[in-house]
Coordinates of C-alpha atoms in Angstrom, one line a residue:
Q1 CA -107.9 64.9 1.7
L2 CA -109.5 62.9 4.6
P3 CA -107.3 59.8 4.2
S4 CA -104.1 61.9 4.4
I5 CA -105.5 63.8 7.3
T6 CA -106.5 60.6 9.2
Q7 CA -103.0 59.1 8.4
G8 CA -101.3 62.3 9.6
I9 CA -103.3 62.3 12.9
A10 CA -102.5 58.6 13.5
Q11 CA -98.8 59.1 12.9
G12 CA -98.8 62.1 15.3
I13 CA -100.5 60.1 17.9
A14 CA -98.0 57.2 17.5
G15 CA -95.0 59.6 17.7
L16 CA -96.3 61.3 20.9
E17 CA -97.0 57.9 22.5
R18 CA -93.4 56.9 21.8
E19 CA -92.1 60.1 23.2
L20 CA -94.3 59.9 26.3
A21 CA -93.2 56.3 26.9
S22 CA -89.5 57.5 26.7
L23 CA -90.4 60.0 29.4
G24 CA -91.7 57.2 31.6
G25 CA -95.3 57.3 30.6
P26 CA -98.1 59.5 32.0
S27 CA -97.5 61.0 35.4
V28 CA -99.3 59.1 38.2
E29 CA -101.7 60.6 40.7
G30 CA -102.9 59.4 44.0
R31 CA -101.2 57.3 46.6
G32 CA -102.2 53.9 45.1
G33 CA -100.8 54.8 41.7
M34 CA -97.5 56.1 43.2
V35 CA -97.0 53.0 45.4
H36 CA -97.8 50.7 42.4
L37 CA -95.3 52.5 40.2
L38 CA -92.6 52.5 42.8
L39 CA -92.9 48.8 43.6
Q40 CA -93.1 48.0 39.8
L41 CA -89.8 49.9 39.3
C42 CA -88.2 48.1 42.3
R43 CA -89.3 44.8 40.9
Q44 CA -87.7 45.6 37.5
F45 CA -84.4 46.2 39.3
E46 CA -84.7 43.1 41.5
D47 CA -85.4 40.8 38.5
A48 CA -82.5 42.3 36.5
F49 CA -80.2 41.9 39.6
A50 CA -81.2 38.2 40.1
G51 CA -80.6 37.5 36.4
A52 CA -77.1 39.1 36.6
V53 CA -76.3 37.0 39.7
D54 CA -77.5 33.8 38.2
G55 CA -75.3 34.1 35.1
G56 CA -72.9 36.3 33.2
K57 CA -69.2 36.9 33.2
N58 CA -69.4 39.6 35.9
G59 CA -72.0 38.0 38.1
G60 CA -72.5 34.3 38.7
E61 CA -69.3 33.4 36.8
A62 CA -67.3 35.8 38.9
I63 CA -68.7 34.3 42.2
L64 CA -67.9 30.8 41.0
G65 CA -64.4 32.0 40.3
V66 CA -64.1 33.1 44.0
F67 CA -65.1 29.6 45.1
E68 CA -63.2 27.5 42.6
R69 CA -60.0 29.5 42.2
R70 CA -59.5 32.3 44.7
L71 CA -60.6 30.4 47.8
A72 CA -58.6 27.3 46.8
D73 CA -55.5 29.5 46.1
N74 CA -55.7 31.4 49.3
I75 CA -56.1 28.1 51.3
S76 CA -53.1 26.6 49.5
K77 CA -50.9 29.6 50.5
L78 CA -51.6 29.2 54.3
A79 CA -48.5 28.8 56.4
F80 CA -49.1 25.2 57.6
A81 CA -45.4 24.4 57.0
K82 CA -44.4 27.1 59.5
V83 CA -46.7 25.5 62.2
L84 CA -45.3 22.1 61.4
E85 CA -41.6 22.9 61.3
P86 CA -39.5 21.0 63.9
S87 CA -38.8 23.9 66.3
N88 CA -42.5 24.8 66.5
V89 CA -43.7 21.2 66.9
R90 CA -41.1 20.7 69.7
R91 CA -42.1 23.9 71.5
V92 CA -45.8 23.2 71.3
V93 CA -45.4 19.6 72.5
E94 CA -43.1 20.5 75.4
E95 CA -45.3 23.5 76.5
A96 CA -48.4 21.3 76.4
D97 CA -46.7 18.6 78.5
G98 CA -45.9 21.0 81.3
Y99 CA -43.7 19.6 84.0
Q100 CA -44.6 16.0 83.4
P101 CA -43.7 14.6 80.0
H102 CA -46.3 12.5 78.1
L103 CA -46.1 8.8 78.4
V104 CA -47.4 7.5 75.1
A105 CA -48.7 10.2 72.8
P106 CA -48.7 13.9 73.4
E107 CA -52.4 14.4 73.1
M108 CA -52.4 18.0 74.3
G109 CA -49.6 18.8 71.9
Y110 CA -51.5 17.3 69.0
R111 CA -54.6 19.3 70.0
R112 CA -52.7 22.6 70.2
L113 CA -50.9 22.0 66.9
L114 CA -54.3 21.2 65.2
Q115 CA -56.0 24.3 66.6
E116 CA -53.0 26.4 65.6
C117 CA -53.3 25.1 62.0
L118 CA -57.1 25.3 61.9
A119 CA -57.1 28.9 63.0
L120 CA -55.4 29.8 59.7
F121 CA -58.5 28.9 57.7
A122 CA -60.3 32.0 59.1
K123 CA -58.6 34.5 56.8
P124 CA -59.3 32.8 53.4
A125 CA -62.9 32.2 54.6
D126 CA -63.3 35.9 55.5
T127 CA -61.6 37.0 52.2
A128 CA -64.1 34.9 50.2
V129 CA -67.0 36.6 51.9
E130 CA -65.5 40.0 51.1
E131 CA -64.9 39.2 47.5
V132 CA -68.4 37.9 46.9
H133 CA -69.8 40.9 48.6
A134 CA -67.7 43.2 46.3
I135 CA -69.0 41.4 43.2
L136 CA -72.6 41.8 44.4
R137 CA -72.1 45.6 45.0
Q138 CA -70.6 45.9 41.5
T139 CA -73.6 44.0 40.1
V140 CA -76.0 46.5 41.8
A141 CA -74.2 49.5 40.2
R142 CA -74.1 47.8 36.8
V143 CA -77.8 46.8 36.8
L144 CA -78.8 50.3 37.8
E145 CA -77.0 51.6 34.7
G146 CA -78.3 48.9 32.4
E147 CA -81.1 48.7 29.9
A148 CA -83.3 46.7 32.1
C149 CA -83.6 49.6 34.5
A150 CA -84.1 52.3 31.9
G151 CA -87.4 53.3 33.5
L152 CA -85.4 54.4 36.6
A153 CA -83.4 57.0 34.6
Q154 CA -85.8 59.8 35.2
Y155 CA -86.2 59.1 38.9
A156 CA -82.9 60.2 40.5
G157 CA -84.4 60.0 44.0
L158 CA -85.6 56.4 43.5
R159 CA -82.3 55.3 42.0
A160 CA -80.5 56.7 45.0
A161 CA -82.9 55.0 47.4
I162 CA -82.5 51.7 45.6
A163 CA -78.7 52.0 45.7
R164 CA -78.8 52.9 49.5
A165 CA -81.2 50.1 50.3
A166 CA -79.2 47.5 48.3
S167 CA -75.9 48.6 49.9
S168 CA -77.4 48.4 53.4
A169 CA -78.9 45.0 52.8
L170 CA -75.6 43.6 51.3
D171 CA -73.7 44.8 54.3
A172 CA -76.1 43.0 56.6
F173 CA -76.0 39.8 54.6
K174 CA -72.2 40.1 54.5
A175 CA -72.1 40.2 58.3
D176 CA -74.3 37.1 58.5
A177 CA -72.1 35.3 56.0
R178 CA -68.9 36.3 57.8
A179 CA -70.3 35.0 61.1
M180 CA -71.3 31.7 59.6
V181 CA -68.0 30.9 57.8
L182 CA -66.0 31.9 60.9
T183 CA -68.3 29.7 62.9
L184 CA -67.5 26.8 60.6
V185 CA -63.8 27.3 61.3
E186 CA -64.3 27.7 65.0
M187 CA -66.4 24.5 65.0
E188 CA -63.5 22.6 63.6
R189 CA -61.1 24.1 66.2
S190 CA -63.6 23.5 69.1
Y191 CA -64.2 19.9 68.5
L192 CA -61.6 17.6 66.9
T193 CA -63.1 14.5 65.4
A194 CA -61.6 11.6 67.3
E195 CA -62.7 8.9 64.8
V196 CA -61.0 10.7 62.0
F197 CA -57.7 11.0 64.0
K198 CA -58.0 7.3 65.0
E199 CA -58.3 6.3 61.4
I200 CA -55.3 8.4 60.5
L201 CA -53.2 6.7 63.2
A202 CA -54.5 3.3 62.0
Q203 CA -53.6 4.0 58.4
S204 CA -50.3 5.4 59.3
G205 CA -49.5 2.1 61.1
R206 CA -50.5 0.2 58.0
G207 CA -47.9 2.1 56.0
G208 CA -50.2 4.4 54.1
G209 CA -52.7 1.8 52.7
G210 CA -56.4 2.4 52.2
G211 CA -58.8 2.5 55.1
S212 CA -60.1 -0.6 56.7
G213 CA -63.7 0.3 55.9
G214 CA -64.7 0.3 59.5
G215 CA -63.2 3.7 60.5
A216 CA -64.3 7.2 60.0
G217 CA -62.7 7.3 56.6
G218 CA -64.1 4.0 55.3
G219 CA -61.2 3.8 52.8
D220 CA -61.7 7.4 51.7
E221 CA -58.5 8.6 49.9
L222 CA -58.7 12.0 51.7
L223 CA -57.8 10.3 55.0
V224 CA -54.6 8.8 53.6
R225 CA -53.0 11.9 52.3
T226 CA -51.1 14.8 53.9
L227 CA -50.9 18.4 52.9
S228 CA -48.1 17.6 50.4
G229 CA -50.3 15.0 48.7
R230 CA -48.1 12.1 49.8
A231 CA -49.4 8.8 51.2
L232 CA -49.9 8.9 54.9
G233 CA -47.5 6.1 55.7
D234 CA -44.6 7.7 53.8
V235 CA -43.3 9.4 56.9
G236 CA -39.7 9.3 55.8
D237 CA -39.7 12.4 53.6
D238 CA -43.2 13.9 53.8
V239 CA -42.4 16.9 56.0
G240 CA -39.1 18.5 55.5
G241 CA -36.6 19.7 58.2
Y242 CA -36.6 16.6 60.4
G243 CA -33.1 15.3 59.6
A244 CA -32.0 14.5 63.2
P245 CA -32.7 10.9 64.3
G246 CA -34.2 12.2 67.6
D247 CA -36.7 14.2 65.6
R248 CA -38.5 11.1 64.2
H249 CA -41.3 11.2 66.8
L250 CA -41.8 14.9 66.1
H251 CA -41.9 14.2 62.4
R252 CA -44.6 11.6 62.9
I253 CA -46.7 14.1 64.9
A254 CA -46.3 16.6 62.1
V255 CA -47.4 14.1 59.5
H256 CA -50.5 13.1 61.5
V257 CA -51.5 16.7 62.0
S258 CA -50.9 17.3 58.3
A259 CA -53.3 14.4 57.4
Y260 CA -56.0 15.7 59.7
I261 CA -55.7 19.3 58.3
T262 CA -55.9 17.8 54.8
H263 CA -59.2 16.2 55.8
V264 CA -60.6 19.4 57.2
R265 CA -59.3 21.5 54.3
T266 CA -61.3 19.4 51.9
Q267 CA -64.5 19.8 54.0
L268 CA -64.1 23.6 54.3
K269 CA -63.5 24.0 50.6
Q270 CA -67.0 22.6 50.2
T271 CA -68.8 24.1 53.2
I272 CA -67.5 27.7 53.0
P273 CA -69.0 28.3 49.5
K274 CA -72.3 26.7 50.7
A275 CA -72.4 29.1 53.7
I276 CA -71.7 32.2 51.5
V277 CA -74.3 31.2 48.9
H278 CA -76.9 30.5 51.6
T279 CA -76.4 33.7 53.7
L280 CA -75.2 36.2 51.1
V281 CA -76.0 35.3 47.5
L282 CA -79.5 33.8 47.9
K283 CA -80.5 36.4 50.4
S284 CA -79.5 39.2 48.1
K285 CA -81.6 37.7 45.3
K286 CA -84.6 37.4 47.6
D287 CA -84.5 40.2 50.0
L288 CA -82.3 42.9 48.6
L289 CA -84.9 45.7 48.6
E290 CA -87.1 44.4 51.4
G291 CA -86.3 47.4 53.5
L292 CA -87.2 49.8 50.7
H293 CA -90.5 48.0 50.1
K294 CA -91.4 48.6 53.8
D295 CA -90.4 52.2 53.5
V296 CA -92.6 52.7 50.4
A297 CA -95.6 51.0 52.1
A298 CA -95.2 53.3 55.2
A299 CA -94.4 56.6 53.4
D300 CA -96.9 59.4 53.2
D301 CA -97.8 61.1 49.9
G302 CA -95.0 63.6 50.3
G303 CA -92.4 60.8 50.7
L304 CA -93.8 59.0 47.7
R305 CA -93.6 62.1 45.5
H306 CA -90.0 62.7 46.7
L307 CA -89.0 59.2 45.4
L308 CA -90.8 59.9 42.1
A309 CA -89.4 63.4 41.8
E310 CA -88.1 64.3 38.3
D311 CA -86.3 67.3 36.9
E312 CA -88.4 70.2 35.8
G313 CA -87.6 69.8 32.1
T314 CA -88.9 66.2 32.0
V315 CA -92.1 67.3 33.8
K316 CA -92.7 70.1 31.3
R317 CA -92.0 67.8 28.3
R318 CA -94.4 65.2 29.6
A319 CA -97.2 67.8 30.2
A320 CA -96.8 69.1 26.7
C321 CA -96.8 65.6 25.2
Q322 CA -100.0 64.7 27.2
H323 CA -101.7 67.9 26.0
R324 CA -100.9 67.5 22.4
L325 CA -101.8 63.8 22.5
K326 CA -105.2 64.7 24.0
L327 CA -105.9 67.2 21.2
L328 CA -104.9 64.7 18.4
R329 CA -107.1 62.0 19.9
Q330 CA -110.0 64.4 20.0
A331 CA -109.3 65.3 16.3
A332 CA -109.2 61.6 15.4
D333 CA -112.5 61.0 17.1
E334 CA -114.1 64.0 15.4
V335 CA -112.9 62.9 11.9
A336 CA -114.1 59.3 12.6
A337 CA -117.5 60.6 13.7
A338 CA -118.1 62.9 10.7
S339 CA -120.7 61.8 8.2
F340 CA -120.5 62.8 4.5

């Protein structure tokens, strides 16, 4: 009967080890063991979160969709046409001139129209930050419920602490990202690039041809297009609403402003995603639970036990499994040591 007894003991040991593993393994004792287990479980979550952000339909792919579709769509819907309609251009130019009309070109009028248009970029930039932040929050919730974090299932306190720490960190990263993208917009409003505008005026005078190669555009097609996509020199029908002969100079102003805004729009479509990735996405992958790591390192034994607290039923099942496993291992040793 010894072979069947030995086999039965081995099967019992294997079954108890599987059950104990499903309960999270043996309970840990001592501060070092508790800190190690907590950091290990946090690392499992962080690795799973980073993987979800890097790829997947609801992670990295969704973030890319914000940059390539949502941001572009929101920018395309901005009310530039309202700013550049004849009545508004006339009002802005006349108010900028004050009591003394401009002699050659209404520079202050140009500047105020440009700043009014550039201010519109703030909303889609802010919206992009909010949408990426929402995706990252959803990713946190999904990862906590996923298979990769199955080891957290028994530790309700730790799961809640991870969720709080991740939410707090994402909110802080969102504030940084929002400040950066709005700063990008304000930078464009605060300092208008004279060389770009000079190239626009030069290309407009050449009838919409390519750049000369010596200006800011260096022949770049972006500098010879307006918001409508027409060639810069095609001032006859590029911006609607300027039917009166006396409005031709206002029309030309609107076209020049439109060309400059097109140049800035192309830049911001590239720099806004970069700013969001740098300050929000990459930071969340790297430092999402940094605050929780510090709390774990500074916690006393009571605080560590609170994070690793389990329901009473799980504790009792684990204790029973450990006791039975100990007895079976002793039996296996005794059978193996017997001499016949």
